[in-house]
């Protein structure tokens, strides 16, 4: 049943073994369980691909479950954004869209079951007192003075907690496990707390909210999850996960397995930190193209296939990985290269005037939309006496290895003509403002009939026909490959000040002037660029999705 094209990993091996042993005759069930307190990031993509991928490849089911037990920072905006991102990645939860908050009534019943069997008690200690009596890794905790309340008293108090008779934070329900356990998670952890807060899904129906460690295993059990996959920081919580399931009568018994979190060089993948970046306006929004969020990557032009491919390549292990950015960039390039139309854009324009080209003349030249795939067709490029080329494609006093335009040099204007530089024009401060050339009319299309060799090929646009556009270039948000941010000062020092560069006088070929937001092009020799939603009718805005690895080698090869 397993899809042989997906590389194996220890979790796939576990599933294969479980199915082989006949443990799950109905097939496996997994879930992706985000808390709706922010937008999804590339780390979540790893978990989505793993959970939905297993269900797909082994003929099982995967749910999208919102783990929404903490009303503080959760919102419908985040719920909707998460749904959109999972769909964009190409996964379908079908009818399995769940909220942990839908189970609040059932979870309450489970808590009462724990109380009735003597496994939970209402504790009146304050949060600080609970913390202060928990002990440390080397010393045991101290039993709460409320630990031996009778089942009847606990039940009555818990009902009063629910009906709003006690103030916010004044009491909690705790599991009655072992205050001396070497695993701190088992030292009578809190199961419920009082919070007078409106919940995005249940409104004001509840003033007690279950804790994650109680909710998570029981939600899994209610949904029939077979393989509950989570990241390694929950390894120590597994004992509590198991304890809850062993002490409550549940419809099924899920098992938790941990894998390592994705971390990416120069990037922070934590919703908490990403929230700070948004709230402090370090970035414009959750979908700022510099953000490692799925919505930011979508806006930047990353195709979803590239992210799925990336998740496949990095694999699933228990080793901490700090993946190189180039791995992601390569996935993006490889996904974009085959179908993405090529176009010409000049990001830092330098005017060239073709002196022997008549002033009032113009012509259309044919250009391939994809040099490697003729099925993508051609477009025409207008050509006339005045053109723009990249400033850096001209040097007045070039070094030896510079094969582009320079005084007396001949260069190929791609898809157009061979031109030779005859004169350099400067302003009073010595800045080069224009270059004069002559063209060889015999070289239409870019080839010399006499077979003479021209080493350099550069791109260009017609000054008369090009449209002005804005281009945004991105670098990583952080300067350190492993950024550590625990305070606001850390954050300031960790940020890359040149993460965004805006070029506001970019000249693009006319075919781009009306390209719709979201469309992606390869600007030849420059990289892949995606039309941003900030574009107006008068002016397109392009995000650089990713640069070309070795743009010059490619252009030279033509
Ligand atoms: P964050 O620290 O960014 O807030 P989280 O773990 O609190 O992440 P959740 O919404 O609880 O965010 O995560 C949903 C699922 O995604 C969980 O199963 C979690 O383990 C997984 N996940 C989150 N971050 C990563 C990551 N960097 N790599 C792999 N899986 C991740
Ligand atoms: Mg979390």
Coordinates of C-alpha atoms and ligand atoms in Angstrom, one line a residue:
X1 CA 0.0 0.0 0.0
X2 CA 2.9 2.3 0.6
X3 CA 3.9 4.7 -2.2
X4 CA 7.4 3.6 -3.2
X5 CA 8.3 7.1 -4.6
X6 CA 8.3 8.6 -1.1
X7 CA 11.6 8.0 0.7
X8 CA 11.2 6.0 3.8
X9 CA 11.9 7.3 7.3
X10 CA 11.5 5.9 10.8
X11 CA 7.8 6.9 11.0
X12 CA 7.0 5.3 7.7
X13 CA 8.7 2.2 8.9
X14 CA 6.7 2.2 12.1
X15 CA 3.4 2.6 10.1
X16 CA 4.5 -0.2 7.8
X17 CA 5.2 -2.5 10.7
X18 CA 1.9 -1.6 12.4
X19 CA -0.1 -2.3 9.3
X20 CA 1.9 -5.5 8.7
X21 CA 1.0 -6.7 12.2
X22 CA -2.7 -6.1 11.5
X23 CA -2.9 -3.5 14.2
X24 CA -5.1 -1.1 12.2
X25 CA -7.5 -3.0 10.0
X26 CA -9.4 0.2 9.3
X27 CA -6.2 1.9 8.1
X28 CA -4.3 4.7 9.8
X29 CA -5.5 8.1 11.0
X30 CA -3.3 11.1 11.4
X31 CA -4.0 14.8 12.1
X32 CA -2.3 18.2 11.7
X33 CA -3.1 20.0 14.9
X34 CA -2.2 23.8 14.7
X35 CA -3.2 26.2 17.4
X36 CA -4.9 29.2 15.6
X37 CA -2.7 31.8 17.3
X38 CA -0.7 32.8 14.2
X39 CA -0.1 32.0 10.5
X40 CA 1.6 28.7 9.5
X41 CA 5.3 28.7 8.7
X42 CA 7.7 26.5 6.8
X43 CA 8.1 24.3 9.9
X44 CA 4.4 23.5 9.9
X45 CA 4.7 22.5 6.2
X46 CA 7.0 19.7 7.4
X47 CA 4.3 18.5 9.8
X48 CA 1.5 18.9 7.1
X49 CA 3.4 17.0 4.5
X50 CA 4.2 14.2 7.0
X51 CA 0.7 13.8 8.4
X52 CA -1.2 14.2 5.1
X53 CA 1.5 12.4 3.2
X54 CA 1.3 9.3 5.4
X55 CA -2.5 9.2 5.1
X56 CA -2.3 9.5 1.3
X57 CA 0.5 7.0 0.8
X58 CA -0.9 4.4 3.2
X59 CA -4.6 4.7 2.3
X60 CA -5.5 6.4 5.6
X61 CA -7.2 9.6 6.7
X62 CA -5.8 12.9 7.9
X63 CA -7.7 15.6 9.8
X64 CA -7.1 19.3 10.2
X65 CA -7.7 19.9 13.9
X66 CA -7.5 23.3 15.5
X67 CA -6.0 22.8 19.0
X68 CA -7.9 25.8 20.3
X69 CA -7.9 25.5 24.0
X70 CA -6.3 28.9 24.8
X71 CA -8.6 31.8 24.0
X72 CA -5.9 34.4 24.6
X73 CA -4.4 34.7 21.2
X74 CA -6.6 32.6 19.0
X75 CA -8.8 34.2 16.3
X76 CA -11.0 33.3 13.3
X77 CA -8.5 35.2 11.1
X78 CA -5.9 32.6 12.0
X79 CA -8.3 29.8 11.5
X80 CA -9.1 30.9 8.0
X81 CA -5.5 31.6 7.1
X82 CA -4.4 28.1 8.3
X83 CA -7.2 26.5 6.2
X84 CA -6.1 28.5 3.1
X85 CA -2.5 27.5 3.6
X86 CA -3.1 23.8 4.0
X87 CA -5.2 23.8 0.8
X88 CA -2.6 25.8 -1.0
X89 CA 0.0 23.2 -0.2
X90 CA -2.3 20.8 -2.0
X91 CA -3.8 18.8 0.9
X92 CA -7.4 18.0 1.5
X93 CA -8.9 17.1 5.0
X94 CA -12.2 16.3 3.3
X95 CA -14.9 16.1 6.0
X96 CA -12.3 15.9 8.8
X97 CA -12.2 19.5 9.9
X98 CA -12.2 19.6 13.7
X99 CA -11.8 21.9 16.6
X100 CA -10.6 20.7 20.0
X101 CA -13.1 23.3 21.4
X102 CA -15.9 21.2 19.8
X103 CA -15.0 18.6 22.4
X104 CA -15.2 20.8 25.5
X105 CA -18.4 19.1 26.8
X106 CA -16.9 15.7 26.3
X107 CA -13.6 16.7 27.8
X108 CA -15.5 18.0 30.9
X109 CA -17.0 14.5 31.2
X110 CA -13.6 12.9 31.0
X111 CA -12.3 15.2 33.7
X112 CA -15.2 14.2 36.0
X113 CA -14.3 10.6 35.3
X114 CA -10.8 11.3 36.6
X115 CA -12.2 13.0 39.7
X116 CA -14.6 10.1 40.4
X117 CA -11.8 7.6 40.2
X118 CA -9.6 9.7 42.5
X119 CA -7.2 10.8 39.8
X120 CA -7.9 14.5 39.8
X121 CA -8.5 17.2 42.4
X122 CA -9.4 20.8 42.6
X123 CA -6.4 22.8 44.0
X124 CA -6.7 26.3 45.5
X125 CA -3.0 27.1 45.3
X126 CA -2.2 30.2 43.3
X127 CA -0.2 29.8 40.1
X128 CA 2.9 30.9 41.9
X129 CA 2.4 28.5 44.7
X130 CA 1.9 25.6 42.3
X131 CA 5.2 26.6 40.6
X132 CA 6.9 26.9 43.9
X133 CA 5.9 23.4 45.1
X134 CA 6.7 21.6 41.9
X135 CA 10.3 20.9 42.9
X136 CA 13.2 20.7 40.4
X137 CA 14.9 18.1 38.3
X138 CA 16.9 17.0 41.4
X139 CA 14.4 17.6 44.1
X140 CA 10.9 16.2 44.4
X141 CA 7.8 18.4 44.6
X142 CA 5.6 19.0 47.6
X143 CA 2.1 17.6 47.8
X144 CA -0.7 20.2 47.6
X145 CA -2.6 20.6 50.8
X146 CA -5.8 20.1 48.6
X147 CA -4.6 16.8 47.2
X148 CA -6.7 14.6 49.4
X149 CA -10.0 16.2 49.0
X150 CA -12.8 13.7 48.7
X151 CA -14.2 12.8 45.3
X152 CA -17.5 14.4 46.2
X153 CA -15.9 17.7 47.2
X154 CA -13.8 17.8 44.1
X155 CA -16.8 17.2 41.9
X156 CA -18.8 19.9 43.6
X157 CA -15.9 22.4 43.3
X158 CA -15.3 21.5 39.7
X159 CA -18.9 22.1 38.9
X160 CA -18.7 25.5 40.6
X161 CA -15.6 26.3 38.6
X162 CA -17.6 25.6 35.5
X163 CA -20.6 27.6 36.6
X164 CA -18.5 30.7 37.2
X165 CA -18.6 30.8 41.0
X166 CA -14.8 31.4 41.4
X167 CA -12.7 34.3 40.2
X168 CA -10.3 34.0 37.3
X169 CA -7.2 31.9 38.1
X170 CA -8.3 31.2 41.7
X171 CA -8.4 27.4 41.4
X172 CA -7.3 24.7 39.0
X173 CA -8.1 21.0 38.4
X174 CA -4.9 18.9 38.7
X175 CA -4.2 15.4 37.9
X176 CA -3.3 13.3 40.9
X177 CA -0.2 11.5 39.8
X178 CA 3.1 11.7 41.6
X179 CA 4.8 14.9 43.0
X180 CA 8.1 13.0 43.2
X181 CA 8.1 11.7 39.6
X182 CA 11.5 12.3 37.9
X183 CA 9.4 13.5 34.9
X184 CA 8.2 17.0 35.9
X185 CA 5.2 16.7 33.6
X186 CA 3.8 14.0 35.9
X187 CA 4.0 16.1 39.1
X188 CA 0.2 16.7 39.4
X189 CA -0.1 18.8 36.2
X190 CA -2.9 21.2 35.7
X191 CA -5.8 19.9 33.6
X192 CA -8.2 22.9 33.8
X193 CA -8.0 26.5 34.7
X194 CA -10.5 29.3 35.2
X195 CA -10.4 32.0 32.5
X196 CA -13.2 34.5 31.9
X197 CA -12.4 35.0 28.3
X198 CA -14.4 34.9 25.1
X199 CA -13.4 32.0 22.9
X200 CA -13.3 32.3 19.1
X201 CA -15.4 29.2 18.7
X202 CA -17.4 28.7 21.9
X203 CA -18.0 32.3 22.7
X204 CA -18.8 32.8 26.4
X205 CA -20.1 29.3 27.0
X206 CA -17.1 28.4 29.1
X207 CA -15.1 30.0 31.8
X208 CA -12.9 27.0 32.4
X209 CA -10.5 25.8 29.7
X210 CA -8.7 22.5 29.5
X211 CA -4.9 22.4 29.2
X212 CA -3.1 21.2 26.1
X213 CA -1.7 18.1 27.7
X214 CA -5.2 17.0 28.7
X215 CA -6.9 18.0 25.5
X216 CA -4.5 16.7 23.0
X217 CA -4.5 13.0 23.7
X218 CA -8.3 13.0 24.3
X219 CA -8.9 14.8 21.0
X220 CA -6.8 12.2 19.3
X221 CA -8.7 9.4 21.0
X222 CA -12.1 11.0 20.1
X223 CA -11.1 11.2 16.4
X224 CA -9.6 7.7 16.3
X225 CA -6.1 9.0 15.5
X226 CA -3.7 6.0 15.3
X227 CA -0.4 7.8 14.9
X228 CA -0.1 11.1 16.8
X229 CA 3.0 12.8 15.5
X230 CA 4.6 15.8 17.1
X231 CA 7.9 17.5 17.5
X232 CA 10.6 16.4 19.9
X233 CA 10.0 19.1 22.5
X234 CA 6.9 17.0 23.4
X235 CA 8.9 13.9 24.1
X236 CA 8.7 14.4 27.9
X237 CA 4.9 15.1 27.6
X238 CA 4.4 11.6 26.2
X239 CA 4.2 10.0 29.7
X240 CA 1.4 12.4 30.5
X241 CA -0.3 11.7 27.2
X242 CA -0.2 8.0 28.0
X243 CA -1.3 8.5 31.6
X244 CA -4.4 10.5 30.5
X245 CA -5.4 7.8 28.0
X246 CA -4.9 5.0 30.5
X247 CA -7.1 6.7 33.2
X248 CA -10.0 7.8 31.0
X249 CA -12.5 5.5 29.1
X250 CA -11.8 6.6 25.5
X251 CA -13.1 5.2 22.2
X252 CA -9.6 4.5 20.9
X253 CA -6.0 4.5 21.9
X254 CA -3.6 6.7 19.9
X255 CA 0.2 6.6 20.3
X256 CA 2.5 9.6 20.1
X257 CA 5.8 9.6 18.2
X258 CA 8.1 12.5 18.0
X259 CA 10.3 13.8 15.2
X260 CA 12.7 16.8 15.0
X261 CA 11.5 20.3 14.3
X262 CA 12.6 21.9 11.1
X263 CA 14.8 24.8 11.5
X264 CA 16.2 26.8 8.6
X265 CA 19.3 28.9 8.4
X266 CA 18.9 32.7 8.9
X267 CA 15.2 32.1 9.8
X268 CA 13.1 31.8 13.0
X269 CA 10.3 29.4 12.8
X270 CA 8.2 30.1 15.9
X271 CA 4.8 31.7 15.8
X272 CA 5.6 33.5 19.0
X273 CA 8.6 35.3 17.4
X274 CA 6.8 35.8 14.1
X275 CA 4.0 37.5 16.0
X276 CA 6.5 39.9 17.5
X277 CA 7.9 40.7 14.0
X278 CA 4.4 41.6 12.9
X279 CA 3.3 43.5 16.0
X280 CA 6.5 45.5 16.1
X281 CA 6.2 46.3 12.4
X282 CA 9.6 44.8 11.6
X283 CA 7.7 43.4 8.6
X284 CA 4.6 44.7 6.9
X285 CA 2.3 41.8 7.6
X286 CA 2.1 38.0 8.2
X287 CA 2.5 37.6 4.4
X288 CA 5.4 39.9 4.0
X289 CA 7.5 38.1 1.4
X290 CA 10.5 38.0 3.8
X291 CA 8.5 36.0 6.3
X292 CA 9.0 32.2 6.6
X293 CA 5.2 31.9 6.7
X294 CA 3.4 29.9 4.0
X295 CA 1.4 33.0 3.1
X296 CA 4.7 35.1 2.8
X297 CA 6.2 32.4 0.6
X298 CA 3.1 32.3 -1.6
X299 CA 3.2 36.0 -2.0
X300 CA 6.9 35.9 -2.8
X301 CA 6.1 33.4 -5.6
X302 CA 7.3 30.1 -4.1
X303 CA 5.1 27.4 -5.8
X304 CA 3.6 24.9 -3.4
X305 CA 5.2 22.0 -5.2
X306 CA 8.6 23.5 -4.2
X307 CA 7.7 23.4 -0.5
X308 CA 6.4 19.8 -0.7
X309 CA 9.6 18.8 -2.6
X310 CA 11.6 20.6 0.1
X311 CA 9.9 18.7 2.9
X312 CA 10.5 15.4 1.1
X313 CA 14.2 16.2 0.6
X314 CA 14.9 17.1 4.2
X315 CA 13.2 14.0 5.4
X316 CA 11.9 13.1 8.9
X317 CA 14.4 12.1 11.6
X318 CA 15.0 12.6 15.3
X319 CA 18.1 14.7 14.6
X320 CA 18.0 18.4 15.0
X321 CA 18.6 19.9 11.5
X322 CA 19.4 23.5 10.6
X323 CA 18.8 23.3 6.9
X324 CA 20.8 25.4 4.5
X325 CA 18.7 28.1 2.7
X326 CA 20.2 27.0 -0.6
X327 CA 18.2 23.7 -0.3
X328 CA 15.0 25.7 -0.3
X329 CA 16.2 28.0 -3.0
X330 CA 17.1 25.1 -5.2
X331 CA 13.7 23.5 -4.7
X332 CA 12.0 26.8 -5.7
X333 CA 14.2 27.2 -8.9
X334 CA 13.7 23.6 -9.9
X335 CA 9.9 24.0 -9.6
X336 CA 9.8 27.3 -11.4
X337 CA 12.3 26.6 -14.2
X338 CA 10.2 24.3 -16.5
X339 CA 7.0 26.3 -17.0
X340 CA 7.9 29.9 -16.1
X341 CA 7.9 32.3 -19.1
X342 CA 11.0 34.5 -19.6
X343 CA 10.9 38.2 -19.9
X344 CA 13.2 41.2 -20.0
X345 CA 13.5 43.7 -17.2
X346 CA 16.3 46.2 -16.6
X347 CA 16.6 46.9 -12.9
X348 CA 19.2 49.7 -13.0
X349 CA 18.7 51.3 -16.4
X350 CA 21.4 52.9 -18.5
X351 CA 20.3 54.5 -21.7
X352 CA 21.9 53.4 -25.0
X353 CA 21.4 55.3 -28.2
X354 CA 21.9 53.4 -31.5
X355 CA 23.2 56.3 -33.6
X356 CA 22.7 54.6 -37.0
X357 CA 19.2 53.5 -36.2
X358 CA 16.7 56.0 -37.6
X359 CA 14.8 58.1 -35.1
X360 CA 11.3 57.4 -36.3
X361 CA 11.7 53.8 -37.0
X362 CA 10.8 50.8 -34.8
X363 CA 10.4 47.0 -35.4
X364 CA 9.2 43.9 -33.6
X365 CA 11.7 41.2 -32.8
X366 CA 10.7 37.6 -31.9
X367 CA 11.8 36.2 -28.5
X368 CA 11.3 32.8 -27.1
X369 CA 9.1 32.6 -24.0
X370 CA 11.2 29.7 -22.8
X371 CA 14.6 28.9 -24.4
X372 CA 14.3 25.2 -23.3
X373 CA 10.6 24.7 -24.2
X374 CA 9.3 26.0 -27.6
X375 CA 5.8 24.9 -26.7
X376 CA 5.6 28.0 -24.5
X377 CA 5.7 30.1 -27.7
X378 CA 7.1 33.4 -28.6
X379 CA 6.4 37.1 -28.0
X380 CA 7.5 40.1 -29.8
X381 CA 9.8 42.7 -28.4
X382 CA 9.7 46.3 -29.7
X383 CA 13.1 47.7 -30.7
X384 CA 14.0 51.3 -31.6
X385 CA 16.9 53.8 -31.4
X386 CA 16.8 54.2 -27.7
X387 CA 17.1 51.3 -25.3
X388 CA 17.9 50.6 -21.7
X389 CA 20.5 48.1 -20.5
X390 CA 21.6 47.2 -17.0
X391 CA 24.1 49.7 -15.7
X392 CA 26.4 46.9 -14.7
X393 CA 26.5 45.5 -18.2
X394 CA 28.6 48.5 -19.2
X395 CA 32.1 49.4 -18.0
X396 CA 34.2 52.2 -19.3
X397 CA 37.4 50.6 -18.2
X398 CA 36.7 46.9 -18.0
X399 CA 38.8 44.3 -16.4
X400 CA 40.0 41.4 -18.6
X401 CA 37.3 39.0 -17.9
X402 CA 34.5 41.5 -18.6
X403 CA 32.8 40.4 -21.8
X404 CA 29.9 42.9 -21.9
X405 CA 29.7 46.4 -23.3
X406 CA 32.7 48.7 -23.1
X407 CA 34.1 51.4 -25.4
X408 CA 35.0 49.8 -28.8
X409 CA 33.5 46.5 -27.8
X410 CA 30.8 44.6 -29.7
X411 CA 28.1 42.8 -27.7
X412 CA 24.9 40.9 -28.6
X413 CA 21.6 42.4 -27.6
X414 CA 19.7 39.2 -27.0
X415 CA 17.1 38.4 -29.8
X416 CA 18.1 41.7 -31.5
X417 CA 21.4 42.9 -33.0
X418 CA 25.1 43.1 -32.4
X419 CA 26.0 46.6 -31.3
X420 CA 29.3 48.3 -30.8
X421 CA 30.0 51.1 -28.2
X422 CA 31.2 54.3 -29.8
X423 CA 31.0 56.9 -27.1
X424 CA 30.3 57.4 -23.4
X425 CA 28.4 60.4 -22.2
X426 CA 28.7 61.7 -18.6
X427 CA 27.1 64.4 -16.6
X428 CA 29.0 67.3 -14.9
X429 CA 29.8 65.1 -11.9
X430 CA 31.4 62.4 -14.1
X431 CA 28.5 59.9 -13.8
X432 CA 27.9 57.9 -16.9
X433 CA 24.4 58.8 -18.1
X434 CA 24.3 57.5 -21.7
X435 CA 26.2 55.2 -24.0
X436 CA 26.3 55.6 -27.8
X437 CA 26.5 52.7 -30.1
X438 CA 26.1 51.6 -33.7
X439 CA 24.3 48.5 -34.7
X440 CA 25.0 46.0 -37.5
X441 CA 21.8 45.7 -39.5
X442 CA 23.0 42.4 -40.9
X443 CA 22.8 40.7 -37.5
X444 CA 19.0 40.7 -36.9
X445 CA 18.1 38.1 -34.4
X446 CA 21.6 38.3 -32.8
X447 CA 23.8 36.3 -35.2
X448 CA 26.5 37.6 -37.5
X449 CA 26.3 36.2 -41.0
X450 CA 30.1 36.2 -41.3
X451 CA 30.3 34.0 -38.2
X452 CA 32.4 36.5 -36.1
X453 CA 32.4 35.7 -32.4
X454 CA 30.8 38.0 -29.9
X455 CA 31.3 36.8 -26.4
X456 CA 28.8 38.9 -24.4
X457 CA 25.0 38.7 -24.6
X458 CA 23.0 41.2 -22.6
X459 CA 19.3 41.9 -22.2
X460 CA 17.6 45.2 -22.9
X461 CA 14.3 47.0 -23.3
X462 CA 13.1 49.6 -25.6
X463 CA 13.0 53.0 -23.9
X464 CA 10.0 54.1 -25.9
X465 CA 7.9 51.1 -25.1
X466 CA 9.0 49.8 -21.7
X467 CA 6.9 50.3 -18.6
X468 CA 8.3 51.5 -15.3
X469 CA 7.9 49.1 -12.4
X470 CA 9.1 48.6 -8.9
X471 CA 11.2 45.6 -7.9
X472 CA 11.6 44.4 -4.3
X473 CA 14.7 42.4 -3.6
X474 CA 14.8 40.2 -0.4
X475 CA 17.5 38.8 1.8
X476 CA 17.0 36.8 5.0
X477 CA 15.5 38.6 8.0
X478 CA 18.4 37.6 10.3
X479 CA 22.1 38.0 10.0
X480 CA 23.0 34.9 12.0
X481 CA 22.5 31.4 10.4
X482 CA 21.2 30.3 13.8
X483 CA 19.5 33.4 15.2
X484 CA 18.9 33.4 18.9
X485 CA 16.3 35.8 20.1
X486 CA 15.0 35.9 23.6
X487 CA 14.6 39.6 24.3
X488 CA 13.7 42.7 22.3
X489 CA 17.3 43.8 22.4
X490 CA 18.3 40.5 20.9
X491 CA 15.8 41.0 18.2
X492 CA 17.2 44.4 17.2
X493 CA 20.7 43.1 17.0
X494 CA 19.7 40.0 15.1
X495 CA 17.9 41.7 12.3
X496 CA 19.4 42.0 8.8
X497 CA 19.1 45.7 7.9
X498 CA 19.2 45.0 4.2
X499 CA 16.5 42.4 4.1
X500 CA 14.5 44.6 1.8
X501 CA 15.8 46.6 -1.1
X502 CA 13.4 48.5 -3.3
X503 CA 14.3 49.5 -6.8
X504 CA 11.8 52.0 -8.1
X505 CA 12.9 52.7 -11.6
X506 CA 12.9 49.3 -13.2
X507 CA 12.1 49.2 -16.9
X508 CA 10.2 46.1 -18.0
X509 CA 9.2 44.9 -21.5
X510 CA 5.6 46.0 -22.4
X511 CA 4.2 42.5 -22.1
X512 CA 4.6 42.8 -18.4
X513 CA 2.8 46.0 -17.9
X514 CA -0.6 44.3 -17.2
X515 CA 0.6 41.0 -15.8
X516 CA -1.8 40.0 -13.0
X517 CA -0.8 39.7 -9.4
X518 CA 0.6 36.3 -8.6
X519 CA 2.0 35.7 -12.0
X520 CA 5.6 34.7 -12.2
X521 CA 8.4 35.4 -14.7
X522 CA 12.0 34.7 -15.1
X523 CA 13.6 38.0 -15.8
X524 CA 16.5 36.7 -18.0
X525 CA 19.8 36.8 -16.2
X526 CA 18.3 38.2 -13.0
X527 CA 16.0 35.6 -11.4
X528 CA 12.4 34.7 -10.8
X529 CA 10.0 37.5 -10.1
X530 CA 6.3 37.5 -9.0
X531 CA 3.8 40.2 -9.5
X532 CA 2.8 41.5 -6.0
X533 CA -0.7 42.5 -4.9
X534 CA 0.6 46.0 -4.2
X535 CA 0.6 46.6 -8.0
X536 CA -1.6 49.3 -9.5
X537 CA -2.8 49.7 -13.1
X538 CA -0.1 52.3 -13.5
X539 CA 2.7 50.4 -12.0
X540 CA 3.5 46.8 -11.4
X541 CA 5.4 45.7 -8.3
X542 CA 7.6 42.6 -8.6
X543 CA 8.9 40.5 -5.7
X544 CA 12.1 38.7 -6.4
X545 CA 11.2 35.1 -5.7
X546 CA 14.7 33.8 -6.0
X547 CA 17.9 34.8 -7.9
X548 CA 19.4 32.6 -10.6
X549 CA 22.3 30.6 -9.3
X550 CA 24.8 31.4 -12.0
X551 CA 22.9 33.7 -14.3
X552 CA 26.0 34.8 -16.2
X553 CA 27.1 31.3 -17.2
X554 CA 23.6 30.7 -18.6
X555 CA 23.4 33.8 -20.7
X556 CA 26.9 33.2 -22.0
X557 CA 26.1 29.7 -23.1
X558 CA 23.4 31.0 -25.5
Ligands
LIG1 P1 5.4 27.5 17.1 O1 6.5 27.2 18.1 O2 5.8 28.1 15.8 O3 4.3 28.3 17.7 P2 3.9 25.3 17.6 O4 4.4 23.9 17.7 O5 3.5 26.0 18.9 O6 4.9 26.1 16.8 P3 1.4 24.5 16.6 O7 0.3 25.3 16.0 O8 1.1 23.9 17.9 O9 2.7 25.4 16.7 O10 1.9 23.4 15.6 C1 1.1 22.5 14.9 C2 1.9 21.3 14.5 O11 3.0 21.7 13.7 C3 2.4 20.6 15.7 O12 2.2 19.2 15.6 C4 3.9 20.9 15.7 O13 4.7 19.9 16.3 C5 4.2 21.1 14.2 N1 5.3 22.1 14.1 C6 5.4 23.3 14.5 N2 6.6 23.8 14.2 C7 7.3 22.9 13.6 C8 8.6 22.8 13.0 N3 9.4 23.9 13.1 N4 9.0 21.7 12.4 C9 8.1 20.6 12.3 N5 6.9 20.6 12.8 C10 6.5 21.7 13.5
LIG2 MG1 2.1 25.1 20.0

